[in-house]
Amino acid sequence: MSGFDPEWLLLREPVDHRSRARGPQDACSGYFGGFEQITVLDLGAGTGSNLRASWLHLPNRQDWCLVDHDPVLLAMARRILSTWACVPQADGEHLAFERSGKALTVSFAYADLRTDIERLIAQRPGLVTAAALFDLVSCEWIDRFADALTGARLPLYAVLTYTGNARWEPGHPIDARINSAFNEHQTRSKGFGPAAGPQAARHLAAALRARGYAVDIEDSPWLLTVDDNRLIQSLAHRIVQAVGETDLVPAEILAAWRGAHTHPVRCEISHVDIFARPL
Ligand SMILES: C[S@@+](CC[C@H](N)C(=O)[O-])C[C@H]1O[C@@H](n2cnc3c(N)ncnc32)[C@H](O)[C@@H]1O
C-alpha cells in the first residue's frame, strides 16, 4: 500500500485537470490524430483521474489499463469510473462504455512499478501515461523506465510532475525556508529509493532526449485562489506535516508560517507536463 489518501486525490482532481498544459496535451492528441484505436497504460493510476482528464483528447476507441499497487485505490477507481460512465460494475471484469462518441474499455491491474515496469512496457501499449507520479520515483528508476520505454519506442504523456516552487500571496518572510525544507522531504524515498522530487521532470526529459526522443515540456502549475480553499488548507497541512518531519524548521516558526497562510489570496505550486515521442 502506498498510503495515498483517496480523499486527497479526489480533492486535487479538478485542479489537476484545469492545470494541464495545452502544448504537451495537443502534441499527444496530434500524435494519435490518424488513429482509430489506442491502448493506454496509466502508471500509478490512483482513482483514475488521468483517464477522466485525457480520454477526450485521444482516438475514438480506447482500451485503458489502470495500474497501481494499492488495491483500495484500484477498487475506488473502478467504482468512480462506473458511476462516471454510468455503467454497472462487475467485479473482476473490465468496464466497457460509450461516452460522447467514444468507446472505452478499462481494466485494472495490480502491479508494483518498482519490479514490474519492464513487464508492463513489454505489453506494448500504444501510449504510456502517468499523472503526479514521476516526482515520487528515483532517478535510477527513471533511467530504467527510459530504457524500457525507448527500447519499445513508445510515446509518453506524463503530467503534473512537481518541480519545487511554491508562491504564496500574501507572502511570508520564511516561505523560502519552508519550501526548501518541503523539497528536502520530497526527495525522501517513496518506495523507489531516494526520490527524484523536484528534479524528476528535468531528469526524465534529459533521459528521454539522450535516448533519441523529442520531448515537449511545459509548465502546468496549480494556480489556487480563495475558491480552492479546501485544497489550500489540505495542502498547507501536508506541508506542515512534511516539514515537521525534516526537523529543519523549529516548531514555533512552522506554526507561525501556518498561521500566516490561513487565508491566502493565491497560491501557486509548480509542475510540468511532458509529451515525449521517438524520432
Ligand atoms: C500522487 S498519486 C497519483 C494518482 C493518480 N495518477 C492521480 O493523478 O490522481 C501516486 C500514485 O502512484 C501509486 N504508486 C506509488 N508507488 C507505486 C508502486 N510502487 N507501484 C504502483 N503504483 C504506485 C500510488 O498508489 C498512487 O495511486
mmCIF file of C-alpha atoms and ligand atoms in Angstrom:
data_model
loop_
_atom_site.group_PDB
_atom_site.id
_atom_site.type_symbol
_atom_site.label_atom_id
_atom_site.label_comp_id
_atom_site.label_asym_id
_atom_site.label_seq_id
_atom_site.Cartn_x
_atom_site.Cartn_y
_atom_site.Cartn_z
ATOM 1 C CA MET A 1 0.000 0.000 0.000
ATOM 2 C CA SER A 2 1.242 3.464 -0.854
ATOM 3 C CA GLY A 3 -0.833 5.278 1.719
ATOM 4 C CA PHE A 4 -2.120 7.805 -0.810
ATOM 5 C CA ASP A 5 -5.259 9.233 0.710
ATOM 6 C CA PRO A 6 -8.105 8.862 -1.822
ATOM 7 C CA GLU A 7 -9.748 11.999 -0.420
ATOM 8 C CA TRP A 8 -6.592 13.965 -1.224
ATOM 9 C CA LEU A 9 -6.550 12.578 -4.779
ATOM 10 C CA LEU A 10 -10.219 13.438 -5.322
ATOM 11 C CA LEU A 11 -9.799 16.906 -3.802
ATOM 12 C CA ARG A 12 -6.969 17.736 -6.184
ATOM 13 C CA GLU A 13 -8.621 16.216 -9.280
ATOM 14 C CA PRO A 14 -10.452 19.350 -10.573
ATOM 15 C CA VAL A 15 -7.337 21.479 -10.083
ATOM 16 C CA ASP A 16 -5.135 18.819 -11.704
ATOM 17 C CA HIS A 17 -7.445 18.755 -14.695
ATOM 18 C CA ARG A 18 -7.592 22.505 -15.247
ATOM 19 C CA SER A 19 -3.820 22.869 -14.714
ATOM 20 C CA ARG A 20 -2.785 20.613 -17.587
ATOM 21 C CA ALA A 21 -0.589 22.355 -20.144
ATOM 22 C CA ARG A 22 -2.018 22.720 -23.649
ATOM 23 C CA GLY A 23 1.253 22.134 -25.548
ATOM 24 C CA PRO A 24 2.002 18.528 -24.479
ATOM 25 C CA GLN A 25 -1.725 17.701 -24.493
ATOM 26 C CA ASP A 26 -2.096 18.922 -28.088
ATOM 27 C CA ALA A 27 1.141 17.171 -29.088
ATOM 28 C CA CYS A 28 -0.181 13.911 -27.642
ATOM 29 C CA SER A 29 -3.553 14.361 -29.292
ATOM 30 C CA GLY A 30 -1.882 15.237 -32.624
ATOM 31 C CA TYR A 31 0.431 12.206 -32.456
ATOM 32 C CA PHE A 32 -2.612 9.914 -32.408
ATOM 33 C CA GLY A 33 -4.613 12.085 -34.833
ATOM 34 C CA GLY A 34 -4.830 9.411 -37.551
ATOM 35 C CA PHE A 35 -5.533 6.538 -35.163
ATOM 36 C CA GLU A 36 -8.945 4.934 -34.775
ATOM 37 C CA GLN A 37 -7.963 2.879 -31.720
ATOM 38 C CA ILE A 38 -5.385 3.122 -28.942
ATOM 39 C CA THR A 39 -4.298 1.110 -25.909
ATOM 40 C CA VAL A 40 -3.214 3.194 -22.917
ATOM 41 C CA LEU A 41 -1.159 2.149 -19.895
ATOM 42 C CA ASP A 42 -1.712 4.502 -16.929
ATOM 43 C CA LEU A 43 1.060 4.082 -14.341
ATOM 44 C CA GLY A 44 0.174 4.857 -10.699
ATOM 45 C CA ALA A 45 -3.430 5.443 -11.737
ATOM 46 C CA GLY A 46 -4.872 6.011 -8.245
ATOM 47 C CA THR A 47 -8.610 6.655 -8.523
ATOM 48 C CA GLY A 48 -8.496 7.082 -12.325
ATOM 49 C CA SER A 49 -8.192 10.868 -12.566
ATOM 50 C CA ASN A 50 -5.772 10.720 -15.501
ATOM 51 C CA LEU A 51 -8.260 8.799 -17.650
ATOM 52 C CA ARG A 52 -11.039 11.264 -16.798
ATOM 53 C CA ALA A 53 -8.811 14.130 -17.973
ATOM 54 C CA SER A 54 -7.280 12.526 -21.073
ATOM 55 C CA TRP A 55 -9.947 10.484 -22.848
ATOM 56 C CA LEU A 56 -11.484 13.375 -24.796
ATOM 57 C CA HIS A 57 -8.109 14.075 -26.443
ATOM 58 C CA LEU A 58 -7.491 10.519 -27.645
ATOM 59 C CA PRO A 59 -8.870 8.369 -30.515
ATOM 60 C CA ASN A 60 -12.447 7.125 -30.662
ATOM 61 C CA ARG A 61 -11.693 3.622 -29.378
ATOM 62 C CA GLN A 62 -9.587 3.438 -26.237
ATOM 63 C CA ASP A 63 -8.540 0.417 -24.178
ATOM 64 C CA TRP A 64 -7.111 1.578 -20.863
ATOM 65 C CA CYS A 65 -5.161 -0.438 -18.315
ATOM 66 C CA LEU A 66 -5.006 1.321 -14.937
ATOM 67 C CA VAL A 67 -2.036 0.117 -12.883
ATOM 68 C CA ASP A 68 -1.483 0.668 -9.176
ATOM 69 C CA HIS A 69 -0.089 -1.249 -6.214
ATOM 70 C CA ASP A 70 -2.834 -0.045 -3.893
ATOM 71 C CA PRO A 71 -5.885 -2.345 -4.136
ATOM 72 C CA VAL A 72 -8.043 0.160 -2.232
ATOM 73 C CA LEU A 73 -7.350 2.858 -4.829
ATOM 74 C CA LEU A 74 -7.925 0.431 -7.705
ATOM 75 C CA ALA A 75 -11.286 -0.581 -6.217
ATOM 76 C CA MET A 76 -12.195 3.094 -5.858
ATOM 77 C CA ALA A 77 -11.126 3.762 -9.438
ATOM 78 C CA ARG A 78 -13.454 1.016 -10.618
ATOM 79 C CA ARG A 79 -16.355 2.386 -8.530
ATOM 80 C CA ILE A 80 -15.829 6.017 -9.515
ATOM 81 C CA LEU A 81 -15.376 5.224 -13.198
ATOM 82 C CA SER A 82 -18.508 3.099 -13.345
ATOM 83 C CA THR A 83 -20.523 5.953 -11.847
ATOM 84 C CA TRP A 84 -18.796 8.477 -14.125
ATOM 85 C CA ALA A 85 -19.512 6.306 -17.170
ATOM 86 C CA CYS A 86 -23.000 5.271 -15.970
ATOM 87 C CA VAL A 87 -22.289 1.538 -16.299
ATOM 88 C CA PRO A 88 -22.907 -1.219 -13.765
ATOM 89 C CA GLN A 89 -19.649 -2.615 -12.408
ATOM 90 C CA ALA A 90 -18.904 -6.313 -12.374
ATOM 91 C CA ASP A 91 -16.084 -7.460 -10.115
ATOM 92 C CA GLY A 92 -13.078 -8.966 -11.837
ATOM 93 C CA GLU A 93 -14.069 -7.701 -15.268
ATOM 94 C CA HIS A 94 -13.154 -4.649 -17.224
ATOM 95 C CA LEU A 95 -15.575 -1.773 -17.724
ATOM 96 C CA ALA A 96 -16.858 -1.053 -21.204
ATOM 97 C CA PHE A 97 -18.862 2.016 -22.118
ATOM 98 C CA GLU A 98 -19.557 4.685 -24.705
ATOM 99 C CA ARG A 99 -19.431 8.362 -23.980
ATOM 100 C CA SER A 100 -19.521 11.394 -26.284
ATOM 101 C CA GLY A 101 -18.983 9.214 -29.351
ATOM 102 C CA LYS A 102 -16.000 7.380 -27.887
ATOM 103 C CA ALA A 103 -15.916 3.710 -26.886
ATOM 104 C CA LEU A 104 -13.732 2.855 -23.895
ATOM 105 C CA THR A 105 -12.748 -0.286 -22.070
ATOM 106 C CA VAL A 106 -10.946 -0.032 -18.728
ATOM 107 C CA SER A 107 -9.097 -2.833 -16.959
ATOM 108 C CA PHE A 108 -7.464 -2.606 -13.539
ATOM 109 C CA ALA A 109 -4.091 -4.185 -12.847
ATOM 110 C CA TYR A 110 -2.458 -4.643 -9.503
ATOM 111 C CA ALA A 111 1.307 -4.268 -10.029
ATOM 112 C CA ASP A 112 4.346 -2.833 -8.301
ATOM 113 C CA LEU A 113 6.135 -0.406 -10.590
ATOM 114 C CA ARG A 114 9.399 -0.994 -8.720
ATOM 115 C CA THR A 115 9.592 -4.542 -10.019
ATOM 116 C CA ASP A 116 7.082 -4.719 -12.866
ATOM 117 C CA ILE A 117 7.788 -1.722 -15.089
ATOM 118 C CA GLU A 118 9.711 -3.652 -17.766
ATOM 119 C CA ARG A 119 6.987 -6.334 -17.921
ATOM 120 C CA LEU A 120 4.240 -3.674 -18.258
ATOM 121 C CA ILE A 121 6.036 -1.820 -21.042
ATOM 122 C CA ALA A 122 6.747 -5.123 -22.810
ATOM 123 C CA GLN A 123 2.980 -5.447 -23.325
ATOM 124 C CA ARG A 124 3.499 -2.652 -25.876
ATOM 125 C CA PRO A 125 0.574 -0.294 -25.229
ATOM 126 C CA GLY A 126 0.111 2.485 -27.768
ATOM 127 C CA LEU A 127 0.658 5.158 -25.107
ATOM 128 C CA VAL A 128 2.252 5.147 -21.664
ATOM 129 C CA THR A 129 0.887 7.825 -19.361
ATOM 130 C CA ALA A 130 1.153 8.872 -15.716
ATOM 131 C CA ALA A 131 -0.129 11.753 -13.599
ATOM 132 C CA ALA A 132 1.612 13.017 -10.470
ATOM 133 C CA LEU A 133 3.930 10.024 -10.378
ATOM 134 C CA PHE A 134 7.438 10.846 -11.540
ATOM 135 C CA ASP A 135 8.433 13.038 -8.577
ATOM 136 C CA LEU A 136 7.874 10.003 -6.323
ATOM 137 C CA VAL A 137 10.318 7.708 -8.082
ATOM 138 C CA SER A 138 14.122 7.715 -8.054
ATOM 139 C CA CYS A 139 16.442 8.950 -10.815
ATOM 140 C CA GLU A 140 17.684 5.371 -11.081
ATOM 141 C CA TRP A 141 14.124 4.133 -11.699
ATOM 142 C CA ILE A 142 13.572 6.902 -14.280
ATOM 143 C CA ASP A 143 16.643 5.629 -16.149
ATOM 144 C CA ARG A 144 15.279 2.077 -16.068
ATOM 145 C CA PHE A 145 11.904 3.348 -17.237
ATOM 146 C CA ALA A 146 13.529 5.366 -20.051
ATOM 147 C CA ASP A 147 15.457 2.282 -21.199
ATOM 148 C CA ALA A 148 12.265 0.208 -21.334
ATOM 149 C CA LEU A 149 10.124 2.928 -22.954
ATOM 150 C CA THR A 150 12.626 3.895 -25.631
ATOM 151 C CA GLY A 151 13.580 0.251 -26.245
ATOM 152 C CA ALA A 152 9.939 -0.348 -27.186
ATOM 153 C CA ARG A 153 9.745 3.046 -29.000
ATOM 154 C CA LEU A 154 6.550 4.062 -27.168
ATOM 155 C CA PRO A 155 5.324 7.617 -26.592
ATOM 156 C CA LEU A 156 4.897 9.011 -23.081
ATOM 157 C CA TYR A 157 2.421 11.559 -21.728
ATOM 158 C CA ALA A 158 3.432 12.436 -18.154
ATOM 159 C CA VAL A 159 1.547 15.233 -16.429
ATOM 160 C CA LEU A 160 1.768 17.171 -13.190
ATOM 161 C CA THR A 161 5.287 16.379 -12.081
ATOM 162 C CA TYR A 162 6.161 18.677 -9.167
ATOM 163 C CA THR A 163 9.129 20.962 -9.856
ATOM 164 C CA GLY A 164 9.810 22.514 -6.464
ATOM 165 C CA ASN A 165 8.392 26.040 -6.328
ATOM 166 C CA ALA A 166 5.567 27.410 -4.212
ATOM 167 C CA ARG A 167 4.450 31.043 -4.189
ATOM 168 C CA TRP A 168 2.004 32.342 -1.618
ATOM 169 C CA GLU A 169 0.133 35.643 -1.681
ATOM 170 C CA PRO A 170 0.433 37.397 0.623
ATOM 171 C CA GLY A 171 3.939 36.068 1.103
ATOM 172 C CA HIS A 172 5.750 35.464 4.379
ATOM 173 C CA PRO A 173 9.478 36.015 5.125
ATOM 174 C CA ILE A 174 10.052 32.319 5.784
ATOM 175 C CA ASP A 175 8.257 30.980 2.693
ATOM 176 C CA ALA A 176 11.576 30.134 1.019
ATOM 177 C CA ARG A 177 12.865 28.295 4.083
ATOM 178 C CA ILE A 178 9.673 26.260 4.375
ATOM 179 C CA ASN A 179 9.750 25.464 0.675
ATOM 180 C CA SER A 180 13.330 24.314 0.829
ATOM 181 C CA ALA A 181 12.569 22.021 3.810
ATOM 182 C CA PHE A 182 9.498 20.688 1.988
ATOM 183 C CA ASN A 183 11.620 19.958 -1.078
ATOM 184 C CA GLU A 184 14.113 18.084 1.090
ATOM 185 C CA HIS A 185 11.212 15.939 2.284
ATOM 186 C CA GLN A 186 10.131 15.377 -1.324
ATOM 187 C CA THR A 187 13.462 13.687 -2.014
ATOM 188 C CA ARG A 188 12.914 11.072 0.714
ATOM 189 C CA SER A 189 12.153 7.587 -0.525
ATOM 190 C CA LYS A 190 8.566 6.855 -1.517
ATOM 191 C CA GLY A 191 9.497 3.210 -2.001
ATOM 192 C CA PHE A 192 11.787 3.569 -5.038
ATOM 193 C CA GLY A 193 14.931 4.760 -3.220
ATOM 194 C CA PRO A 194 15.821 8.460 -2.867
ATOM 195 C CA ALA A 195 13.041 10.284 -4.730
ATOM 196 C CA ALA A 196 13.876 12.473 -7.722
ATOM 197 C CA GLY A 197 11.407 15.006 -6.265
ATOM 198 C CA PRO A 198 11.709 18.452 -7.877
ATOM 199 C CA GLN A 199 14.468 17.173 -10.247
ATOM 200 C CA ALA A 200 12.280 14.410 -11.674
ATOM 201 C CA ALA A 201 10.934 16.168 -14.764
ATOM 202 C CA ARG A 202 14.335 17.511 -15.753
ATOM 203 C CA HIS A 203 15.892 14.084 -15.278
ATOM 204 C CA LEU A 204 13.123 12.365 -17.232
ATOM 205 C CA ALA A 205 13.310 14.827 -20.131
ATOM 206 C CA ALA A 206 17.113 14.542 -20.304
ATOM 207 C CA ALA A 207 16.993 10.734 -20.123
ATOM 208 C CA LEU A 208 14.497 10.558 -22.996
ATOM 209 C CA ARG A 209 16.341 13.106 -25.160
ATOM 210 C CA ALA A 210 19.597 11.226 -24.589
ATOM 211 C CA ARG A 211 17.858 8.104 -25.929
ATOM 212 C CA GLY A 212 16.740 9.847 -29.124
ATOM 213 C CA TYR A 213 13.284 11.141 -28.169
ATOM 214 C CA ALA A 214 11.673 14.517 -28.920
ATOM 215 C CA VAL A 215 10.309 15.988 -25.695
ATOM 216 C CA ASP A 216 7.654 18.700 -25.361
ATOM 217 C CA ILE A 217 7.690 20.119 -21.859
ATOM 218 C CA GLU A 218 5.527 22.913 -20.478
ATOM 219 C CA ASP A 219 4.614 24.379 -17.099
ATOM 220 C CA SER A 220 1.350 23.168 -15.594
ATOM 221 C CA PRO A 221 1.207 24.994 -12.257
ATOM 222 C CA TRP A 222 -1.616 24.777 -9.790
ATOM 223 C CA LEU A 223 -2.998 28.329 -9.616
ATOM 224 C CA LEU A 224 -5.083 28.252 -6.457
ATOM 225 C CA THR A 225 -7.352 31.047 -5.286
ATOM 226 C CA VAL A 226 -9.844 31.525 -2.457
ATOM 227 C CA ASP A 227 -12.224 29.318 -4.453
ATOM 228 C CA ASP A 228 -9.858 26.402 -3.834
ATOM 229 C CA ASN A 229 -9.838 26.899 -0.086
ATOM 230 C CA ARG A 230 -10.313 23.215 0.840
ATOM 231 C CA LEU A 231 -7.380 22.167 -1.292
ATOM 232 C CA ILE A 232 -5.246 25.033 0.035
ATOM 233 C CA GLN A 233 -5.972 24.068 3.641
ATOM 234 C CA SER A 234 -5.181 20.426 2.955
ATOM 235 C CA LEU A 235 -2.012 21.388 1.074
ATOM 236 C CA ALA A 236 -0.811 23.669 3.900
ATOM 237 C CA HIS A 237 -1.498 20.881 6.394
ATOM 238 C CA ARG A 238 0.541 18.416 4.326
ATOM 239 C CA ILE A 239 3.398 20.910 4.009
ATOM 240 C CA VAL A 240 3.447 21.429 7.787
ATOM 241 C CA GLN A 241 3.472 17.661 8.368
ATOM 242 C CA ALA A 242 6.277 17.066 5.862
ATOM 243 C CA VAL A 243 8.429 19.978 7.035
ATOM 244 C CA GLY A 244 7.851 18.924 10.654
ATOM 245 C CA GLU A 245 9.322 15.512 9.823
ATOM 246 C CA THR A 246 12.528 17.091 8.495
ATOM 247 C CA ASP A 247 13.450 18.858 11.780
ATOM 248 C CA LEU A 248 14.830 21.651 9.589
ATOM 249 C CA VAL A 249 12.415 24.273 10.929
ATOM 250 C CA PRO A 250 11.651 24.820 14.641
ATOM 251 C CA ALA A 251 8.037 24.015 15.547
ATOM 252 C CA GLU A 252 7.178 27.600 16.597
ATOM 253 C CA ILE A 253 8.422 29.018 13.284
ATOM 254 C CA LEU A 254 6.457 26.375 11.395
ATOM 255 C CA ALA A 255 3.336 27.251 13.419
ATOM 256 C CA ALA A 256 3.872 30.953 12.643
ATOM 257 C CA TRP A 257 4.151 30.129 8.935
ATOM 258 C CA ARG A 258 0.915 28.114 9.042
ATOM 259 C CA GLY A 259 -0.806 30.957 10.918
ATOM 260 C CA ALA A 260 0.301 33.428 8.254
ATOM 261 C CA HIS A 261 -1.263 31.327 5.498
ATOM 262 C CA THR A 262 -4.700 30.564 6.900
ATOM 263 C CA HIS A 263 -6.463 32.582 4.165
ATOM 264 C CA PRO A 264 -4.096 33.160 1.244
ATOM 265 C CA VAL A 265 -5.392 35.092 -1.742
ATOM 266 C CA ARG A 266 -3.347 32.974 -4.134
ATOM 267 C CA CYS A 267 -1.049 30.017 -4.048
ATOM 268 C CA GLU A 268 0.963 28.728 -6.976
ATOM 269 C CA ILE A 269 2.588 25.284 -6.986
ATOM 270 C CA SER A 270 4.878 24.459 -9.887
ATOM 271 C CA HIS A 271 4.518 21.357 -12.053
ATOM 272 C CA VAL A 272 5.334 20.428 -15.628
ATOM 273 C CA ASP A 273 3.737 18.214 -18.263
ATOM 274 C CA ILE A 274 5.704 16.232 -20.832
ATOM 275 C CA PHE A 275 4.868 14.568 -24.110
ATOM 276 C CA ALA A 276 7.765 12.529 -25.479
ATOM 277 C CA ARG A 277 7.934 10.524 -28.696
ATOM 278 C CA PRO A 278 10.513 8.541 -30.618
ATOM 279 C CA LEU A 279 12.118 10.419 -33.513
HETATM 280 C C1 LIG B 1 0.234 11.079 -6.318
HETATM 281 S S1 LIG B 1 -0.672 9.630 -6.643
HETATM 282 C C2 LIG B 1 -1.322 9.980 -8.267
HETATM 283 C C3 LIG B 1 -2.535 9.171 -8.579
HETATM 284 C C4 LIG B 1 -3.213 9.495 -9.914
HETATM 285 N N1 LIG B 1 -2.313 9.290 -11.031
HETATM 286 C C5 LIG B 1 -3.769 10.890 -9.918
HETATM 287 O O1 LIG B 1 -3.294 11.716 -10.717
HETATM 288 O O2 LIG B 1 -4.687 11.173 -9.130
HETATM 289 C C6 LIG B 1 0.587 8.412 -6.987
HETATM 290 C C7 LIG B 1 0.042 7.040 -7.302
HETATM 291 O O3 LIG B 1 1.129 6.137 -7.542
HETATM 292 C C8 LIG B 1 0.836 4.902 -6.924
HETATM 293 N N2 LIG B 1 2.098 4.221 -6.619
HETATM 294 C C9 LIG B 1 3.076 4.637 -5.785
HETATM 295 N N3 LIG B 1 4.052 3.727 -5.715
HETATM 296 C C10 LIG B 1 3.695 2.714 -6.556
HETATM 297 C C11 LIG B 1 4.293 1.473 -6.929
HETATM 298 N N4 LIG B 1 5.462 1.085 -6.410
HETATM 299 N N5 LIG B 1 3.660 0.679 -7.805
HETATM 300 C C12 LIG B 1 2.439 1.055 -8.327
HETATM 301 N N6 LIG B 1 1.823 2.223 -8.025
HETATM 302 C C13 LIG B 1 2.434 3.029 -7.134
HETATM 303 C C14 LIG B 1 0.073 5.285 -5.669
HETATM 304 O O4 LIG B 1 -0.674 4.203 -5.127
HETATM 305 C C15 LIG B 1 -0.790 6.428 -6.165
HETATM 306 O O5 LIG B 1 -2.002 5.964 -6.686
#
